[in-house]
Structures are given as C-alpha cells and as structure tokens.
Short mmCIF file of C-alpha atoms in Angstrom, two decimals:
data_model
loop_
_atom_site.label_atom_id
_atom_site.label_comp_id
_atom_site.label_asym_id
_atom_site.label_seq_id
_atom_site.Cartn_x
_atom_site.Cartn_y
_atom_site.Cartn_z
CA UNK A 1 41.18 25.99 10.86
CA UNK A 2 39.07 27.06 13.81
CA UNK A 3 37.77 24.36 16.05
CA UNK A 4 33.95 24.10 16.11
CA UNK A 5 32.45 22.19 19.01
CA UNK A 6 28.79 21.76 19.87
CA UNK A 7 27.60 21.09 23.39
CA UNK A 8 24.84 18.60 24.02
CA UNK A 9 22.46 21.48 24.73
CA UNK A 10 23.39 23.15 21.44
CA UNK A 11 22.79 19.92 19.55
CA UNK A 12 19.38 19.38 21.10
CA UNK A 13 18.35 22.99 20.62
CA UNK A 14 19.39 22.82 16.98
CA UNK A 15 17.35 19.69 16.36
CA UNK A 16 14.31 21.24 17.98
CA UNK A 17 14.73 24.36 15.86
CA UNK A 18 15.03 22.26 12.71
CA UNK A 19 11.82 20.36 13.48
CA UNK A 20 10.02 23.63 14.14
CA UNK A 21 11.23 25.08 10.86
CA UNK A 22 13.64 27.49 12.51
CA UNK A 23 17.31 28.03 11.75
CA UNK A 24 19.88 25.51 12.88
CA UNK A 25 22.36 27.06 15.30
CA UNK A 26 25.50 28.62 13.91
CA UNK A 27 27.82 26.22 15.71
CA UNK A 28 26.58 23.36 13.55
CA UNK A 29 26.42 25.10 10.20
CA UNK A 30 29.55 27.18 9.84
CA UNK A 31 30.50 26.89 6.14
CA UNK A 32 34.02 27.37 4.79
CA UNK A 33 34.45 30.38 2.53
CA UNK A 34 36.68 28.70 -0.03
CA UNK A 35 37.26 25.25 -1.44
CA UNK A 36 40.07 23.13 -0.05
CA UNK A 37 43.06 22.51 -2.28
CA UNK A 38 41.91 20.99 -5.55
CA UNK A 39 38.19 20.91 -4.74
CA UNK A 40 35.79 22.77 -7.03
CA UNK A 41 33.28 23.34 -4.26
CA UNK A 42 33.77 25.07 -0.91
CA UNK A 43 31.17 22.90 0.80
CA UNK A 44 28.25 20.59 0.16
CA UNK A 45 25.96 23.62 0.29
CA UNK A 46 28.02 25.22 -2.45
CA UNK A 47 27.84 22.04 -4.54
CA UNK A 48 24.07 21.77 -4.10
CA UNK A 49 23.57 25.17 -5.74
CA UNK A 50 24.84 23.98 -9.13
CA UNK A 51 25.06 20.17 -9.30
CA UNK A 52 21.78 18.32 -9.86
CA UNK A 53 20.57 15.77 -7.33
CA UNK A 54 19.44 12.58 -9.01
CA UNK A 55 21.63 13.29 -12.02
CA UNK A 56 25.06 14.32 -10.76
CA UNK A 57 24.79 12.99 -7.24
CA UNK A 58 22.55 11.25 -4.74
CA UNK A 59 22.21 11.34 -0.99
CA UNK A 60 21.09 8.24 0.90
CA UNK A 61 20.72 7.84 4.63
CA UNK A 62 18.90 5.91 7.31
CA UNK A 63 18.13 7.08 10.81
CA UNK A 64 16.61 4.28 12.80
CA UNK A 65 13.42 4.98 14.67
CA UNK A 66 13.73 5.38 18.39
CA UNK A 67 10.60 5.01 20.51
CA UNK A 68 10.36 4.28 24.22
CA UNK A 69 7.03 4.01 26.01
CA UNK A 70 8.13 1.46 28.58
CA UNK A 71 7.94 2.94 32.08
CA UNK A 72 10.08 0.20 33.63
CA UNK A 73 13.18 0.27 31.46
CA UNK A 74 15.04 2.38 28.93
CA UNK A 75 16.49 0.81 25.78
CA UNK A 76 20.14 1.24 24.97
CA UNK A 77 20.87 4.26 22.78
CA UNK A 78 22.12 4.01 19.20
CA UNK A 79 25.66 5.27 19.46
CA UNK A 80 27.22 5.01 16.00
CA UNK A 81 26.79 6.44 12.51
CA UNK A 82 28.67 5.27 9.42
CA UNK A 83 29.45 7.76 6.64
CA UNK A 84 30.62 7.58 3.02
CA UNK A 85 30.87 11.24 2.07
CA UNK A 86 32.68 10.47 -1.23
CA UNK A 87 30.65 7.45 -2.30
CA UNK A 88 29.41 6.22 -5.64
CA UNK A 89 31.83 7.05 -8.44
CA UNK A 90 33.97 9.44 -6.37
CA UNK A 91 35.84 6.95 -4.16
CA UNK A 92 34.45 3.68 -5.40
CA UNK A 93 33.63 0.93 -2.95
CA UNK A 94 33.04 3.21 0.02
CA UNK A 95 29.24 3.25 -0.42
CA UNK A 96 29.06 -0.53 -0.39
CA UNK A 97 31.28 -0.74 2.68
CA UNK A 98 29.21 1.94 4.43
CA UNK A 99 26.00 -0.02 3.93
CA UNK A 100 27.52 -3.33 4.99
CA UNK A 101 29.21 -1.92 8.11
CA UNK A 102 25.88 -0.31 9.01
CA UNK A 103 24.34 -3.79 8.82
CA UNK A 104 22.79 -3.93 5.33
CA UNK A 105 23.62 -5.86 2.18
CA UNK A 106 24.68 -3.42 -0.57
CA UNK A 107 22.52 -5.37 -2.99
CA UNK A 108 18.89 -4.78 -1.94
CA UNK A 109 19.55 -3.39 1.57
CA UNK A 110 18.37 -6.50 3.39
CA UNK A 111 19.75 -6.74 6.93
CA UNK A 112 22.99 -8.70 7.14
CA UNK A 113 21.31 -10.84 9.81
CA UNK A 114 18.05 -10.40 11.68
CA UNK A 115 19.78 -10.41 15.05
CA UNK A 116 22.77 -8.30 14.05
CA UNK A 117 23.07 -4.68 15.24
CA UNK A 118 22.37 -1.94 12.72
CA UNK A 119 23.75 1.59 12.64
CA UNK A 120 22.63 4.88 11.16
CA UNK A 121 24.31 5.76 7.88
CA UNK A 122 24.68 8.66 5.45
CA UNK A 123 26.17 8.65 1.96
CA UNK A 124 26.90 11.22 -0.72
CA UNK A 125 27.39 9.44 -4.05
CA UNK A 126 28.68 10.62 -7.40
CA UNK A 127 26.38 9.44 -10.19
CA UNK A 128 28.08 10.80 -13.30
CA UNK A 129 29.44 8.57 -16.04
CA UNK A 130 32.74 10.47 -15.69
CA UNK A 131 34.34 13.33 -13.76
CA UNK A 132 32.87 12.26 -10.42
CA UNK A 133 36.03 13.49 -8.72
CA UNK A 134 34.78 17.03 -9.37
CA UNK A 135 32.09 16.35 -6.73
CA UNK A 136 34.64 15.80 -3.97
CA UNK A 137 34.18 18.04 -0.93
CA UNK A 138 36.84 17.64 1.72
CA UNK A 139 35.69 16.12 5.01
CA UNK A 140 36.22 19.30 7.03
CA UNK A 141 33.91 21.20 4.66
CA UNK A 142 31.07 18.66 4.67
CA UNK A 143 28.10 20.74 5.83
CA UNK A 144 25.16 18.67 4.66
CA UNK A 145 22.54 19.29 7.41
CA UNK A 146 21.58 15.62 7.76
CA UNK A 147 25.19 14.46 7.87
CA UNK A 148 26.06 17.15 10.43
CA UNK A 149 23.08 16.36 12.64
CA UNK A 150 23.78 12.62 12.53
CA UNK A 151 27.40 13.14 13.52
CA UNK A 152 26.43 15.57 16.28
CA UNK A 153 23.93 13.05 17.66
CA UNK A 154 26.34 10.09 17.61
CA UNK A 155 28.94 9.10 20.15
CA UNK A 156 30.90 7.46 17.32
CA UNK A 157 31.28 8.24 13.64
CA UNK A 158 33.12 5.93 11.25
CA UNK A 159 33.88 7.73 7.98
CA UNK A 160 35.05 5.75 4.95
CA UNK A 161 37.32 7.19 2.25
CA UNK A 162 39.40 6.09 -0.70
CA UNK A 163 43.02 7.00 -1.46
CA UNK A 164 45.92 5.82 -3.60
CA UNK A 165 48.70 3.59 -2.36
CA UNK A 166 51.14 6.47 -2.81
CA UNK A 167 49.00 8.80 -0.70
CA UNK A 168 48.80 6.15 2.02
CA UNK A 169 52.54 5.65 2.03
CA UNK A 170 52.21 1.94 1.29
CA UNK A 171 55.45 0.12 0.59
CA UNK A 172 56.29 -0.82 -2.99
CA UNK A 173 54.71 -4.13 -3.85
CA UNK A 174 52.22 -3.87 -0.96
CA UNK A 175 49.58 -1.42 -2.24
CA UNK A 176 46.58 -2.97 -0.47
CA UNK A 177 46.38 -1.00 2.76
CA UNK A 178 44.15 1.09 5.02
CA UNK A 179 45.13 4.21 6.95
CA UNK A 180 43.34 4.44 10.30
CA UNK A 181 42.73 8.00 11.50
CA UNK A 182 40.31 10.20 13.42
CA UNK A 183 40.59 12.00 16.75
CA UNK A 184 39.31 9.16 18.96
CA UNK A 185 42.49 7.33 19.97
CA UNK A 186 40.64 4.37 21.46
CA UNK A 187 38.47 3.92 18.37
CA UNK A 188 41.60 4.10 16.19
CA UNK A 189 43.23 1.43 18.31
CA UNK A 190 40.22 -0.88 18.09
CA UNK A 191 39.87 -0.42 14.32
CA UNK A 192 43.60 -1.05 13.80
CA UNK A 193 43.57 -4.17 15.96
CA UNK A 194 40.48 -5.70 14.37
CA UNK A 195 41.52 -4.92 10.79
CA UNK A 196 45.08 -6.18 11.20
CA UNK A 197 43.72 -9.25 12.97
CA UNK A 198 41.55 -9.92 9.91
CA UNK A 199 44.64 -9.90 7.71
CA UNK A 200 44.63 -6.36 6.32
CA UNK A 201 47.67 -4.10 6.15
CA UNK A 202 47.02 -1.23 8.54
CA UNK A 203 49.03 1.98 8.35
CA UNK A 204 49.13 4.67 11.02
CA UNK A 205 47.57 8.10 10.81
CA UNK A 206 50.21 9.46 8.43
CA UNK A 207 50.72 11.11 6.04
CA UNK A 208 49.09 14.12 7.63
CA UNK A 209 46.61 14.64 4.79
CA UNK A 210 44.97 11.30 5.60
CA UNK A 211 45.00 11.16 9.39
CA UNK A 212 41.57 12.74 9.92
CA UNK A 213 42.67 14.73 12.96
CA UNK A 214 41.09 18.10 12.19
CA UNK A 215 38.30 18.91 14.67
CA UNK A 216 36.13 20.19 11.80
CA UNK A 217 36.34 16.83 10.00
CA UNK A 218 32.80 15.41 9.85
CA UNK A 219 33.99 12.22 11.60
CA UNK A 220 35.11 14.24 14.63
CA UNK A 221 31.92 16.29 15.14
CA UNK A 222 30.56 13.78 17.63
CA UNK A 223 28.14 14.10 20.52
CA UNK A 224 30.70 13.38 23.24
CA UNK A 225 33.46 15.58 21.81
CA UNK A 226 35.86 12.64 21.66
CA UNK A 227 35.95 12.55 17.88
CA UNK A 228 35.50 9.54 15.67
CA UNK A 229 37.33 7.22 13.29
CA UNK A 230 38.31 7.57 9.64
CA UNK A 231 39.48 4.88 7.22
CA UNK A 232 41.41 5.80 4.07
CA UNK A 233 41.39 2.67 1.91
CA UNK A 234 43.73 2.33 -1.05
CA UNK A 235 42.33 1.72 -4.52
CA UNK A 236 44.00 -1.68 -4.68
CA UNK A 237 42.45 -2.80 -1.41
CA UNK A 238 39.01 -1.56 -2.41
CA UNK A 239 39.28 -3.34 -5.76
CA UNK A 240 40.22 -6.58 -4.01
CA UNK A 241 36.94 -6.60 -2.07
CA UNK A 242 34.81 -7.12 -5.18
CA UNK A 243 34.71 -9.61 -8.02
CA UNK A 244 33.67 -6.75 -10.33
CA UNK A 245 34.75 -3.25 -9.32
CA UNK A 246 33.35 -1.49 -12.40
CA UNK A 247 30.03 0.24 -11.76
CA UNK A 248 27.86 0.56 -8.65
CA UNK A 249 25.47 -2.23 -9.67
CA UNK A 250 28.36 -4.63 -10.24
CA UNK A 251 30.01 -3.78 -6.95
CA UNK A 252 26.78 -4.24 -5.02
CA UNK A 253 26.31 -7.76 -6.38
CA UNK A 254 29.92 -8.97 -6.34
CA UNK A 255 31.15 -8.52 -2.78
CA UNK A 256 33.60 -11.27 -1.87
CA UNK A 257 34.94 -12.98 1.24
CA UNK A 258 37.50 -10.26 1.89
CA UNK A 259 34.77 -7.62 1.69
CA UNK A 260 32.93 -9.29 4.53
CA UNK A 261 36.14 -9.81 6.51
CA UNK A 262 36.80 -6.09 6.29
CA UNK A 263 33.18 -5.28 7.13
CA UNK A 264 33.07 -7.60 10.13
CA UNK A 265 36.37 -6.27 11.48
CA UNK A 266 34.92 -2.74 11.45
CA UNK A 267 31.68 -3.94 13.05
CA UNK A 268 33.67 -5.74 15.77
CA UNK A 269 35.54 -2.51 16.50
CA UNK A 270 32.26 -0.58 16.73
CA UNK A 271 30.76 -3.16 19.09
CA UNK A 272 33.82 -3.03 21.33
CA UNK A 273 33.80 0.79 21.37
CA UNK A 274 30.10 0.92 22.22
CA UNK A 275 30.46 -1.68 24.97
CA UNK A 276 33.13 0.41 26.66
CA UNK A 277 31.03 3.57 26.37
CA UNK A 278 27.93 1.90 27.79
CA UNK A 279 29.97 0.64 30.75
CA UNK A 280 30.66 4.22 31.83
CA UNK A 281 28.58 5.91 34.47
CA UNK A 282 27.78 8.51 31.86
CA UNK A 283 28.36 8.57 28.13
CA UNK A 284 30.03 11.94 28.67
CA UNK A 285 32.53 10.60 31.21
CA UNK A 286 35.80 9.55 29.61
#
C-alpha cells in the first residue's frame, strides 16, 4: 500500500479549504479502490453511500475549542486524539473506552474529573440489532473527513480496536490480553509499560494483522509524521471491564474497577508521551 504523508503546510491548507467550502487536498483524502479482505465496504465514504446514519451507524466526536487572546503567553496545544473506528456493536467496549480515555464518563459524558486533562475523540459506532460486523472498514481505509483531519492535526492518535484471543496469539487459558501496535515506538513502549504495570497481559505487535504498522492506518496519519498507537483488545478482556457487556446502554452504566485501571493506564501513557513532546525545542524535532 502506498504511503500517504501530509506536511504541516498541507494539513493547514486543507483545513482552510474545508472551512471555505473548497476541496480538501488529495493527500488527505485518497480513498482505496476496493474493500480490504472480508470488508463489504472499500472505505467510510463507500459505506456512507448506502448505510443510513442514525439507523445503521452513528458518528460522535468532540474537538475542544482552542482560543488564545492573551498577548503575554501561549497555552499548551492539545496533542492527542482518541479514536474508536469500530465502536458500538462492531467491536463492543471500544466506544466506552474511547470516551473514558478522552476524559469523559461513558454514561452521560460528564468529565472524569474537573481538573483532569481531556482529549479530542472520534467514534464510528454500529447501531444495528445484528450484523454490525458488516459495517467494519479496515483502519487503513478509514477516510471519514473529520477523523482524517483530527488525526492529521494531532501529534498522537490512540486507536482502540477489538479482536479475538486467537487473533492476538494469546496463550491457551490466558485469553484476556491487549496487543500494542502503531508506528510510534515510544508511544508503544509507554502504553505497554503502563498497561502491564496495571496488571494487564500485554502482547507485542504481532501477529502482523494486528500490529497497526501501515502508514495509511488512521492511527499513523499524525501531524508530526511519527505515527500513533493502536490497541487490539481481546473479547475476553473487553468483557471483563464491564458488569454487563450486553448492549451499549448496559456497558455505559456498568464499567468496573478494571475498566478504570485500563483507562487510567492509557491516560498515564498519553500524559507521559505529551510531556516528552512538549519538552522538545519543537514538536517536529524528534
């Protein structure tokens, strides 16, 4: 698959064009011509032409307002976006984790704490009573314009996914596991350290299908070009984070202690990653 990179100038020009009603630049909107293995849809754009928003799927996101009119100081930038591109009934539990890691309670969206940092988030959620897996679009083909622009404007992207224990390569009898992937080696290291320190079984970026290392993967389309992080969480681990795993409303209201341990481990990794980036002379200096 061809590698698509966007320079900072391209990103800014694209955003300006979008605000003005003009076309977004080609480098941000290249759409695959065919669906990935097993997927019914070649891209989100393809899916949007036939599936019905509000009936088959929903899109939820939050971009936090940025305003600076202080002539004496500049506030720190928001560096991180959290994504659940297969949320709702597709890979259950990822929507709730996305919201919590971004700093919001899944039930009601109240901030986790008034003083806690919050992050931008974007979610695509299957809403069907069955067959939500048909709405799966592989991460490298995710071309939703809001998701793309959020990734391109973020130094870090954390993308949450679900997988089976067999796909993750978990040992027999130990199905609760998370595969840490993505192109940003430092972010992977921080996520692995924090999650294992919180008591979760962390597997490396293998098998290849789960390691999130394709440059076109939405988690790797970041502002700095360093790539992001991807978590593939087994069904058994996701189930263990809720008292009631059946149905979005039940999951939102039944998060348990392990859910918040997992959430806080990811938030700790994000804070550490951002602190290192802000300590650089420039965000674009590695």
